[in-house]
Short mmCIF file of N, CA, C and O in Angstrom, two decimals:
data_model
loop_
_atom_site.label_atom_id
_atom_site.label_comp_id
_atom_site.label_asym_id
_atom_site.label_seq_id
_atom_site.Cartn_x
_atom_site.Cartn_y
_atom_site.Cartn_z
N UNK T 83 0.83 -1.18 0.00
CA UNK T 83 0.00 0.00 0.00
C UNK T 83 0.88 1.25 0.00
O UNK T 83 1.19 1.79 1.06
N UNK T 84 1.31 1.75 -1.29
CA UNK T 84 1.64 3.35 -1.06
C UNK T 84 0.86 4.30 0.04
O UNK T 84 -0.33 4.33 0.37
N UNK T 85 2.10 5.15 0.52
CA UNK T 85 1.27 5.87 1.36
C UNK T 85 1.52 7.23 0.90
O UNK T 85 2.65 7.44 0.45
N UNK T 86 0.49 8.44 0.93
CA UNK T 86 0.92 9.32 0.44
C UNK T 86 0.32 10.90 1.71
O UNK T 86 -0.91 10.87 1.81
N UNK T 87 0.66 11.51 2.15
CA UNK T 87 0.85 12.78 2.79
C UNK T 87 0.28 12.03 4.10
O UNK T 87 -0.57 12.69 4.70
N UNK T 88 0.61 10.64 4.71
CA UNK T 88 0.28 10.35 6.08
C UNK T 88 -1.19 9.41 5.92
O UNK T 88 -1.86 9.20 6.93
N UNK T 89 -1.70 8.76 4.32
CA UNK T 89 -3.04 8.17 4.20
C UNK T 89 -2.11 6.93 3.40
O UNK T 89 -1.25 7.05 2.52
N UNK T 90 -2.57 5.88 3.99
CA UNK T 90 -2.49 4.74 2.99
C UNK T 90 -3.41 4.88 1.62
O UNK T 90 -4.63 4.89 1.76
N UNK T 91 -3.01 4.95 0.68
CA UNK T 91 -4.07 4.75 -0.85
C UNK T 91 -3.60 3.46 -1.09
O UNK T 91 -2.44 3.05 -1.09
N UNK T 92 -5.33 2.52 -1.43
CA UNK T 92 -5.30 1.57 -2.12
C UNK T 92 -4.53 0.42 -2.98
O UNK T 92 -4.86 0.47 -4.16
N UNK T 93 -3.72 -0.46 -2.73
CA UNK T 93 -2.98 -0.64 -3.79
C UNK T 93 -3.61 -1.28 -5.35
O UNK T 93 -3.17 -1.21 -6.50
N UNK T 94 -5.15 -2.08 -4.59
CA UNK T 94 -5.43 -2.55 -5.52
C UNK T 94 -6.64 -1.86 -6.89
O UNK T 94 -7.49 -2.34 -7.63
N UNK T 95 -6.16 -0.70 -6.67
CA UNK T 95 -7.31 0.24 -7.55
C UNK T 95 -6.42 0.67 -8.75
O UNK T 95 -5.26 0.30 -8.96
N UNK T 96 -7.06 1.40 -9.37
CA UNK T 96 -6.23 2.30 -10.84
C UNK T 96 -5.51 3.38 -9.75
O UNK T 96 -6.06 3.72 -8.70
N UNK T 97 -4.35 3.80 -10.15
CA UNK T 97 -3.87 5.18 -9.83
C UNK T 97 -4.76 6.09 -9.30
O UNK T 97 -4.69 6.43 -8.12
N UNK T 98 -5.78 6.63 -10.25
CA UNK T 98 -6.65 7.65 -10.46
C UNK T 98 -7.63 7.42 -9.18
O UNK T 98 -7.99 8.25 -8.35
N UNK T 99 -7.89 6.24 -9.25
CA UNK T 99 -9.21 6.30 -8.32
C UNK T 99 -8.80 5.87 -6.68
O UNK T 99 -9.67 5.72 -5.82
N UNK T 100 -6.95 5.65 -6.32
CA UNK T 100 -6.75 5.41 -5.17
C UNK T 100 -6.39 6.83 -4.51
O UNK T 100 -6.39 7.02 -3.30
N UNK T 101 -6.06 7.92 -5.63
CA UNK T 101 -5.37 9.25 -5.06
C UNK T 101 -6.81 9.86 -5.17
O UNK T 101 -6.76 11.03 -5.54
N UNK T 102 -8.36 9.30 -4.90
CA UNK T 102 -9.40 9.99 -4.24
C UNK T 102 -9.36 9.95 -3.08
O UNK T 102 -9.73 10.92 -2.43
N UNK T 103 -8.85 8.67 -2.39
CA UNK T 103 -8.76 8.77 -0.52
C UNK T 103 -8.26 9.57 0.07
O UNK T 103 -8.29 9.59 1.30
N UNK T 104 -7.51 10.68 -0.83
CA UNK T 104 -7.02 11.83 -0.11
C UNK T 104 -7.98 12.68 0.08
O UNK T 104 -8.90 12.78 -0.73
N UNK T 105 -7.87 13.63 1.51
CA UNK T 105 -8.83 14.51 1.43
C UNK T 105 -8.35 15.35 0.39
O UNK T 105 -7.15 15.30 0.13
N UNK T 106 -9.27 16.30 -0.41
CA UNK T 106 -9.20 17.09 -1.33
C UNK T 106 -8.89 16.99 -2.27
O UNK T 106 -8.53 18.02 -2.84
N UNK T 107 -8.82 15.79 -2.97
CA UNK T 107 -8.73 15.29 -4.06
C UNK T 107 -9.22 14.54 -4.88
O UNK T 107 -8.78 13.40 -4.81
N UNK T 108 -10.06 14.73 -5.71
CA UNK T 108 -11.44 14.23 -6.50
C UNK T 108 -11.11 13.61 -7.74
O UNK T 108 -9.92 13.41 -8.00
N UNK T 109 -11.85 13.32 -8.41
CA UNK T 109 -11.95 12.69 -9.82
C UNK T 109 -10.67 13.63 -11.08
O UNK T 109 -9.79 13.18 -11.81
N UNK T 110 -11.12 14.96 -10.81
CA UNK T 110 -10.17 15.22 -11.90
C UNK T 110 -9.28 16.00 -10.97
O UNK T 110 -9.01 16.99 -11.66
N UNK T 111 -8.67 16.14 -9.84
CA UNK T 111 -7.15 16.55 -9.43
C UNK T 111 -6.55 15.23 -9.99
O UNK T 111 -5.73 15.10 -10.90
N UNK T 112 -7.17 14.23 -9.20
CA UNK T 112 -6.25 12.99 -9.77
C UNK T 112 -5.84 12.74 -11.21
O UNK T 112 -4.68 12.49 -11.52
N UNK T 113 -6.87 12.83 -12.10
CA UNK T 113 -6.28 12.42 -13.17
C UNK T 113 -4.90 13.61 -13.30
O UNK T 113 -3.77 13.21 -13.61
N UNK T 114 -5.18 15.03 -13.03
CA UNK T 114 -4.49 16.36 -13.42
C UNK T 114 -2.99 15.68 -13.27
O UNK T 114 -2.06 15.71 -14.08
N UNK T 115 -3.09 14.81 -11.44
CA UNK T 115 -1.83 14.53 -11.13
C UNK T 115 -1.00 13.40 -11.87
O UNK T 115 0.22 13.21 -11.79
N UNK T 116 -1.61 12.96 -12.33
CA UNK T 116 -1.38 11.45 -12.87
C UNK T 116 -0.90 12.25 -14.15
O UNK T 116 0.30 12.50 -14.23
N UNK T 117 -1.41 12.50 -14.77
CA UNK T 117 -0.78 13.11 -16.01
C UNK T 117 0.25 14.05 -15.80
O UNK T 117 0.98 13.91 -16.78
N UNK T 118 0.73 14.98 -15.03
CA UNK T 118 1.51 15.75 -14.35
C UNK T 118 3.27 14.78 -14.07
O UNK T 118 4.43 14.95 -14.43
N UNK T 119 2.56 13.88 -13.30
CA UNK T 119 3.77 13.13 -13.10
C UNK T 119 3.98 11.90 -14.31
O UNK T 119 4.58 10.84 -14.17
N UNK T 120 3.47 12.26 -15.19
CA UNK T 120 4.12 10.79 -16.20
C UNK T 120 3.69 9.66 -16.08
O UNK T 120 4.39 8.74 -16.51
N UNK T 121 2.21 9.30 -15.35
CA UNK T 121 2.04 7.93 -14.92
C UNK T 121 0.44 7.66 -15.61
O UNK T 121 -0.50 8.42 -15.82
N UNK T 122 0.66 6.17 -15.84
CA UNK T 122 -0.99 5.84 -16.42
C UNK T 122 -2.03 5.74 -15.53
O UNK T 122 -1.97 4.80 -14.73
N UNK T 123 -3.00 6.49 -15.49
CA UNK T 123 -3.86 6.43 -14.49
C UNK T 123 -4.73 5.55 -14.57
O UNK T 123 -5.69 5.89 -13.88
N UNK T 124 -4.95 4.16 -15.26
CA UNK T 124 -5.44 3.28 -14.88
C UNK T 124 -4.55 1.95 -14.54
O UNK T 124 -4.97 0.80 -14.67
N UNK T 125 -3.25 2.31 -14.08
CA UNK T 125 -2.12 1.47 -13.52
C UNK T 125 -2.63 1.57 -12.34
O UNK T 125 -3.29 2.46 -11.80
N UNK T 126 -2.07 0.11 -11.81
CA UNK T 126 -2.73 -0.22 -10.12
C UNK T 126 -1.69 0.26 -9.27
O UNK T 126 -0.55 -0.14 -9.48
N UNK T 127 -1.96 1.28 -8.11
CA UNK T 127 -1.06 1.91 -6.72
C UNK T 127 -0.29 0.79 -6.78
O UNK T 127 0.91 1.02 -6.85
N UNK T 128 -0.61 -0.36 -6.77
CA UNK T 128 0.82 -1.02 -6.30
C UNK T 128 1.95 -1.29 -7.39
O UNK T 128 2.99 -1.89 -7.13
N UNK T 129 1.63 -0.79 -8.60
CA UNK T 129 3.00 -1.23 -9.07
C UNK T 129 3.83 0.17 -9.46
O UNK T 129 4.87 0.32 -10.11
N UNK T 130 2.89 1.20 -8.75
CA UNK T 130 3.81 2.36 -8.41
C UNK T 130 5.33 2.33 -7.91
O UNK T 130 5.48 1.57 -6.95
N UNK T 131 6.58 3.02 -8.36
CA UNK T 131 7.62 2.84 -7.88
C UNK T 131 8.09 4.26 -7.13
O UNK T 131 7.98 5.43 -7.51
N UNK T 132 8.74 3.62 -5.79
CA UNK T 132 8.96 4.46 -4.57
C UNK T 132 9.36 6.01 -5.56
O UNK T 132 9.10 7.08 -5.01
N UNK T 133 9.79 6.02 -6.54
CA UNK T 133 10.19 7.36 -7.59
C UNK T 133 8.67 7.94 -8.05
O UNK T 133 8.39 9.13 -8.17
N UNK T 134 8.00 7.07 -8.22
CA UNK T 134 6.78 7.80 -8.65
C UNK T 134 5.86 8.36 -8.02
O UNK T 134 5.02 9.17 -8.41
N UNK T 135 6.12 7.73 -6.63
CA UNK T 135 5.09 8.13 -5.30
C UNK T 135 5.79 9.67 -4.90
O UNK T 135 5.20 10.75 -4.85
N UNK T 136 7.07 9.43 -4.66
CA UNK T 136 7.74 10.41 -4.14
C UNK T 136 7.81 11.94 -5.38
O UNK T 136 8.41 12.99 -5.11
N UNK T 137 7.03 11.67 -6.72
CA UNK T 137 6.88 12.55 -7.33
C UNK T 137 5.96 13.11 -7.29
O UNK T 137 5.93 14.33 -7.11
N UNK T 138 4.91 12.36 -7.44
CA UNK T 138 3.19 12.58 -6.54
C UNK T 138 3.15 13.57 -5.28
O UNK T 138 2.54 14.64 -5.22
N UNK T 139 3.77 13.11 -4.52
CA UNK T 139 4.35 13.64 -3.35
C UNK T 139 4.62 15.02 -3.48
O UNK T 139 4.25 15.82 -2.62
N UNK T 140 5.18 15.32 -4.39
CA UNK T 140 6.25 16.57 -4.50
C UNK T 140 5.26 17.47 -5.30
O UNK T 140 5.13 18.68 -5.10
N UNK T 141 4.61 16.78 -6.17
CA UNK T 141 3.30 17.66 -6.81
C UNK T 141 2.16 18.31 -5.99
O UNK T 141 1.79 19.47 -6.18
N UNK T 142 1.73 17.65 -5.27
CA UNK T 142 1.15 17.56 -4.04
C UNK T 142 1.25 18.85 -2.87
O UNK T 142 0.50 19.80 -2.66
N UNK T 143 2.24 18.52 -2.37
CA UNK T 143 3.03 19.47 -1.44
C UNK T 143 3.01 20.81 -2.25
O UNK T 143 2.76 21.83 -1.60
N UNK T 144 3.31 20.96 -4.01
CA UNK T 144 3.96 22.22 -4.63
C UNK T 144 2.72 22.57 -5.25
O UNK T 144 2.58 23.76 -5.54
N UNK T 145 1.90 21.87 -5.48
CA UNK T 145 0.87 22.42 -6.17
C UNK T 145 -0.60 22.60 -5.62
O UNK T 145 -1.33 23.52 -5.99
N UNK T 146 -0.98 21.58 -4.63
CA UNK T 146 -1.86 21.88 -4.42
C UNK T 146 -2.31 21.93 -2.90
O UNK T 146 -1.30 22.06 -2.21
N UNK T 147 -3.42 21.87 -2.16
CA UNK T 147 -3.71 21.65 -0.76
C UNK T 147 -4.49 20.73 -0.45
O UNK T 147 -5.69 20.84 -0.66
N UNK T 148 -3.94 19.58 0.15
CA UNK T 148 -4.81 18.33 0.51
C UNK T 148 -4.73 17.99 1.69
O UNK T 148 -4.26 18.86 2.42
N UNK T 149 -5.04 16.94 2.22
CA UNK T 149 -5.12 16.26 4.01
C UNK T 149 -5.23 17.54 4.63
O UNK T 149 -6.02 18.47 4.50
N UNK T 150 -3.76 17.24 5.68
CA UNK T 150 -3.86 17.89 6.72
C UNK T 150 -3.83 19.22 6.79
O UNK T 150 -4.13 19.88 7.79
N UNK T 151 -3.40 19.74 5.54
CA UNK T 151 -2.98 21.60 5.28
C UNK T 151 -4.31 22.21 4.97
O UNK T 151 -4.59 23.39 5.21
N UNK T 152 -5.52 20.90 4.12
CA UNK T 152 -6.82 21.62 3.52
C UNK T 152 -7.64 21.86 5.11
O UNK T 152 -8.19 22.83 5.65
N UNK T 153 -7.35 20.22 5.55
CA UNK T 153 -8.86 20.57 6.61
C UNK T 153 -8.00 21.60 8.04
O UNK T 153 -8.79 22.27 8.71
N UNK T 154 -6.54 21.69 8.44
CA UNK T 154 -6.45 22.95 8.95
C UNK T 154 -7.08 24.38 8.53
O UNK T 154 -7.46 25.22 9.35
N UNK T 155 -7.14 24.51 7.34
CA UNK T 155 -7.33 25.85 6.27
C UNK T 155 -8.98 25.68 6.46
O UNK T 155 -9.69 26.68 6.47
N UNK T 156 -9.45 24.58 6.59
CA UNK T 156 -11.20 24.98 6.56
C UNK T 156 -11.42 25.09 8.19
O UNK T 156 -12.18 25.99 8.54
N UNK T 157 -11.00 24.51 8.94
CA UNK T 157 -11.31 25.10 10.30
C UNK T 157 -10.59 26.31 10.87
O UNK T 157 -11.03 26.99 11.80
N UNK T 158 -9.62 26.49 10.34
CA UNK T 158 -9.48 28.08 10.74
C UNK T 158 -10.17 29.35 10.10
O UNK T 158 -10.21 30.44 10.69
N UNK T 159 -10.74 29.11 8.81
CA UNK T 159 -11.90 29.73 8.38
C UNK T 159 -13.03 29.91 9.17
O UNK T 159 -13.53 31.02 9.32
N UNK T 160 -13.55 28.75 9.77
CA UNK T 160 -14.80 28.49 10.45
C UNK T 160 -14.60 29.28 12.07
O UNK T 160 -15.29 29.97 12.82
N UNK T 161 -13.18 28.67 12.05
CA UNK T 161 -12.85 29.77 13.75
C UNK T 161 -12.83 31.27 13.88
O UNK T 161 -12.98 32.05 14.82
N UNK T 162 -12.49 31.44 12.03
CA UNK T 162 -12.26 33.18 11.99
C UNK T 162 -13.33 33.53 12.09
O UNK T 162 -13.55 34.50 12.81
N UNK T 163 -14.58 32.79 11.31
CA UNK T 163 -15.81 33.42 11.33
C UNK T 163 -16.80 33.31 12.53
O UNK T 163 -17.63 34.16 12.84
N UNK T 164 -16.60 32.17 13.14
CA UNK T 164 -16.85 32.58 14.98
C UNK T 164 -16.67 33.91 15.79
O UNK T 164 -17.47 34.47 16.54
N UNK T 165 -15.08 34.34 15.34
CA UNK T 165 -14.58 35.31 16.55
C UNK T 165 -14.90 36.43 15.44
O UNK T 165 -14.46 37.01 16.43
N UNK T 166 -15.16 37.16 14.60
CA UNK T 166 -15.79 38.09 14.31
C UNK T 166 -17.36 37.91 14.55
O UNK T 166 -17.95 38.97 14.33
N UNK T 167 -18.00 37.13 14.83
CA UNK T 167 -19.28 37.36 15.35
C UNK T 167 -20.02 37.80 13.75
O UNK T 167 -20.96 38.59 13.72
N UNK T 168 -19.48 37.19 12.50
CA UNK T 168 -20.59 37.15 11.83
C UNK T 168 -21.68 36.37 11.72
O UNK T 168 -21.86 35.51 12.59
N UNK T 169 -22.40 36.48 10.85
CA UNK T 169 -23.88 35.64 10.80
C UNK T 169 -23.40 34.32 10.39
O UNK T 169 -23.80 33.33 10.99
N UNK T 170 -22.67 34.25 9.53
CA UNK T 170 -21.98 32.73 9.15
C UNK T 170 -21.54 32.15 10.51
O UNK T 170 -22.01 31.06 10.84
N UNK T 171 -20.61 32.83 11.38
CA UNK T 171 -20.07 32.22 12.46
C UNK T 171 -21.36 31.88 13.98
O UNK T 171 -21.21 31.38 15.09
N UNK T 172 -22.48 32.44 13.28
CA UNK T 172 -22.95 32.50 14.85
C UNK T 172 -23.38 31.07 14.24
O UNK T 172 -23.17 29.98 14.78
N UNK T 173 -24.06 31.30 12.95
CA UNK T 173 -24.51 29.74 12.88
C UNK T 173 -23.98 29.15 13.32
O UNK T 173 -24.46 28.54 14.27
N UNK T 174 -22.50 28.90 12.89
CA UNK T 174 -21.79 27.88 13.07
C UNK T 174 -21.57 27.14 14.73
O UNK T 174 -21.58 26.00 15.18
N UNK T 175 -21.35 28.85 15.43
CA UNK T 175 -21.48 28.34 16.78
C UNK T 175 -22.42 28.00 17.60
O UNK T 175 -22.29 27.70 18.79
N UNK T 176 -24.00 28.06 16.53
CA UNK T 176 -24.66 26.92 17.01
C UNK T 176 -25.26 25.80 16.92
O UNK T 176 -26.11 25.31 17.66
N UNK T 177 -24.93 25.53 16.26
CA UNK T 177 -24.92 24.28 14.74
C UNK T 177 -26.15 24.40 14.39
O UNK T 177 -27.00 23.58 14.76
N UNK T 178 -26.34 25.11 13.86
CA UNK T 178 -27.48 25.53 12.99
C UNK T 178 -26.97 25.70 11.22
O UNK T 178 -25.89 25.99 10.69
N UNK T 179 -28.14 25.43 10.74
CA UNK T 179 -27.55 25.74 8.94
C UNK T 179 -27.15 26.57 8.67
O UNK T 179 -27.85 27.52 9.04
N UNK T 180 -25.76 27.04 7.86
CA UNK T 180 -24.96 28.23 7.56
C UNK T 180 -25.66 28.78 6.15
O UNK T 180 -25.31 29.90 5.79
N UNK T 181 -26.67 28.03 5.30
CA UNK T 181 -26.40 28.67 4.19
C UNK T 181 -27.44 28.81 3.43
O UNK T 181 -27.69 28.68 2.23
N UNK T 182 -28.13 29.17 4.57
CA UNK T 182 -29.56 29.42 4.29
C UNK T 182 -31.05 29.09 4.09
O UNK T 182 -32.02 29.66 3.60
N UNK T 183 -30.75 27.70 4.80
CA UNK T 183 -31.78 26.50 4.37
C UNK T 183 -32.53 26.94 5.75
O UNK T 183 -32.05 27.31 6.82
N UNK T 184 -34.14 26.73 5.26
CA UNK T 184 -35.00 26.47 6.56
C UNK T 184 -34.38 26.04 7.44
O UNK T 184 -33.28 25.51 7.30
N UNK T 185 -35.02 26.21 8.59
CA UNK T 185 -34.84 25.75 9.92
C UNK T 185 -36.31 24.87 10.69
O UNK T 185 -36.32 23.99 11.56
N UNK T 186 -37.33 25.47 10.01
CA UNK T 186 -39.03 25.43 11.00
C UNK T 186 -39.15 23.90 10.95
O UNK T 186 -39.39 23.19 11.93
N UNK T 187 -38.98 23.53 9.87
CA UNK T 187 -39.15 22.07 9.83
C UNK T 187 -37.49 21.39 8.95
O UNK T 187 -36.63 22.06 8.38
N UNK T 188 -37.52 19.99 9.14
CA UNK T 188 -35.98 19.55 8.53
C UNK T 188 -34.82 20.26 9.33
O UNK T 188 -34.89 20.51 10.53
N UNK T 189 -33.41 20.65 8.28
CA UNK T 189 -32.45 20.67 9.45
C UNK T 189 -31.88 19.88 10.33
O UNK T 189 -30.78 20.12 10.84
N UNK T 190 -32.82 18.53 10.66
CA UNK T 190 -32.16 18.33 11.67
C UNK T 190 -30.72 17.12 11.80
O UNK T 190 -30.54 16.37 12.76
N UNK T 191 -29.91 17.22 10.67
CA UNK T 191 -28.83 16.79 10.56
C UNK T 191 -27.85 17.50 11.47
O UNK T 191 -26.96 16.94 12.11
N UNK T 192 -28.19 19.19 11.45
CA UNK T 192 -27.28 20.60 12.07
C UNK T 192 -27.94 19.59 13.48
O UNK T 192 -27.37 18.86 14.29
N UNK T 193 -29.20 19.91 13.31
CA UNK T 193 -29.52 19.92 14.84
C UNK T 193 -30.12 19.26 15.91
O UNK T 193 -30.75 19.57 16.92
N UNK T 194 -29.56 17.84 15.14
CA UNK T 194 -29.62 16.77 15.96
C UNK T 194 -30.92 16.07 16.18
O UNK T 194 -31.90 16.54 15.60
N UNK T 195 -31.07 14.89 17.01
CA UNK T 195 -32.35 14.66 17.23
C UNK T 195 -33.09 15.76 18.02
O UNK T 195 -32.69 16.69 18.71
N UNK T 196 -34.73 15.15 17.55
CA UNK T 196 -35.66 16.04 17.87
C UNK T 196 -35.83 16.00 19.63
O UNK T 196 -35.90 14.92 20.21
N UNK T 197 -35.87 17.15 20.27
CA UNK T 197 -35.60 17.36 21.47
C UNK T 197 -37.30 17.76 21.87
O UNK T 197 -37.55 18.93 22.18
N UNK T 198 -38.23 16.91 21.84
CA UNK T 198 -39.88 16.69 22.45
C UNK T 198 -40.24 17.95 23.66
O UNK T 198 -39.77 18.11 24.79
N UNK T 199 -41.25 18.74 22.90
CA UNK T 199 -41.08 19.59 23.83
C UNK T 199 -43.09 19.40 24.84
O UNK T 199 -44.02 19.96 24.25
N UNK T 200 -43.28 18.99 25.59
CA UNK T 200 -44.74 18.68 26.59
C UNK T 200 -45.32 20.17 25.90
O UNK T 200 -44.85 21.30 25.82
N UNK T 201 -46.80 19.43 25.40
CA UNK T 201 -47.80 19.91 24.98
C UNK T 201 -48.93 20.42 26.05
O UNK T 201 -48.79 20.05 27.22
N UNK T 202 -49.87 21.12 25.76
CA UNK T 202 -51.15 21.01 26.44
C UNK T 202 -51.81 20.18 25.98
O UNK T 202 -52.17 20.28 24.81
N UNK T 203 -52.33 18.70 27.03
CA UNK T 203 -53.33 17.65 26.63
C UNK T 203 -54.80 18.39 27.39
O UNK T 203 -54.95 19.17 28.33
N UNK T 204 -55.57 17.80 26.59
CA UNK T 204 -56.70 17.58 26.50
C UNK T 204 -57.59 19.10 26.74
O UNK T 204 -58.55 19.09 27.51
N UNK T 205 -57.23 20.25 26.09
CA UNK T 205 -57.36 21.42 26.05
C UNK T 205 -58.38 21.29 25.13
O UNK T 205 -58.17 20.90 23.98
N UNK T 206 -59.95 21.72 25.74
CA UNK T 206 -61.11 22.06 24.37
C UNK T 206 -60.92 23.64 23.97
O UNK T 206 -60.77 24.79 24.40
N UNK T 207 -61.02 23.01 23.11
CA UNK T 207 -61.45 24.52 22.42
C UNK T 207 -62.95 25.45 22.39
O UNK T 207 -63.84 25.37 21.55
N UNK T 208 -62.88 26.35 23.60
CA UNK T 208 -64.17 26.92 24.06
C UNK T 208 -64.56 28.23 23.28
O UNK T 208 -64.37 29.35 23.75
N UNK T 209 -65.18 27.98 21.92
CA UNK T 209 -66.19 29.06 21.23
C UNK T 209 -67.69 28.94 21.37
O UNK T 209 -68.42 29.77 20.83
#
């Protein structure tokens, strides 16, 4: 199993479709990279050679932002927008939907199970 920025990728897949297990890297970074470094992207991770990984590698690091550098970079976004106290951040700090979706009904992926709130029973209605 090549490993690449601290993730094992696949050995037994095409090139292309094992450098998706990286965070931030989708259908066409991969191919971008694969073609970038000289390699067939429907060749299997494992018959990658320690030269080709370590070029991947180097593309990676120089060109783009994946694993651990992307999801630092999205939570310090999310922290910036906390401590300015915008509307994006308050959502966030209360896990509520950031982006504009109802709230009255649905939502409740943000906001968890439904928390039952005691009704008035057996209240007539006196007209």
């Amino acid at each position: 199993m090549p490993r690449l920025l601290g993730v094992d990728i696949p050995a037994n897949r095409p090139t292309a479709i094992s450098l998706t297990y990286l965070y931030g890297v989708g259908n066409h970074t991969a191919r971008e990279l694969c073609h970038k470094a000289g390699l067939d992207p429907q060749a299997r991770a494992s018959d990658l050679t320690e030269d080709e990984v370590a070029r991947i590698a180097a593309l990676l690091d120089k060109d783009y932002t994946a694993e651990g550098q992307l999801r630092r970079q999205t939570s310090q976004n999310i922290s910036r927008l906390r401590d300015i106290g915008c509307y994006r951040g308050i959502r966030h700090r209360r896990g509520l939907p950031v982006r504009g979706q109802r709230t009255k009904t649905n939502a409740r992926t943000r906001k968890g199970p439904k928390k039952t709130v005691a009704g008035k029973k057996g209240v007539k209605d006196l007209r």
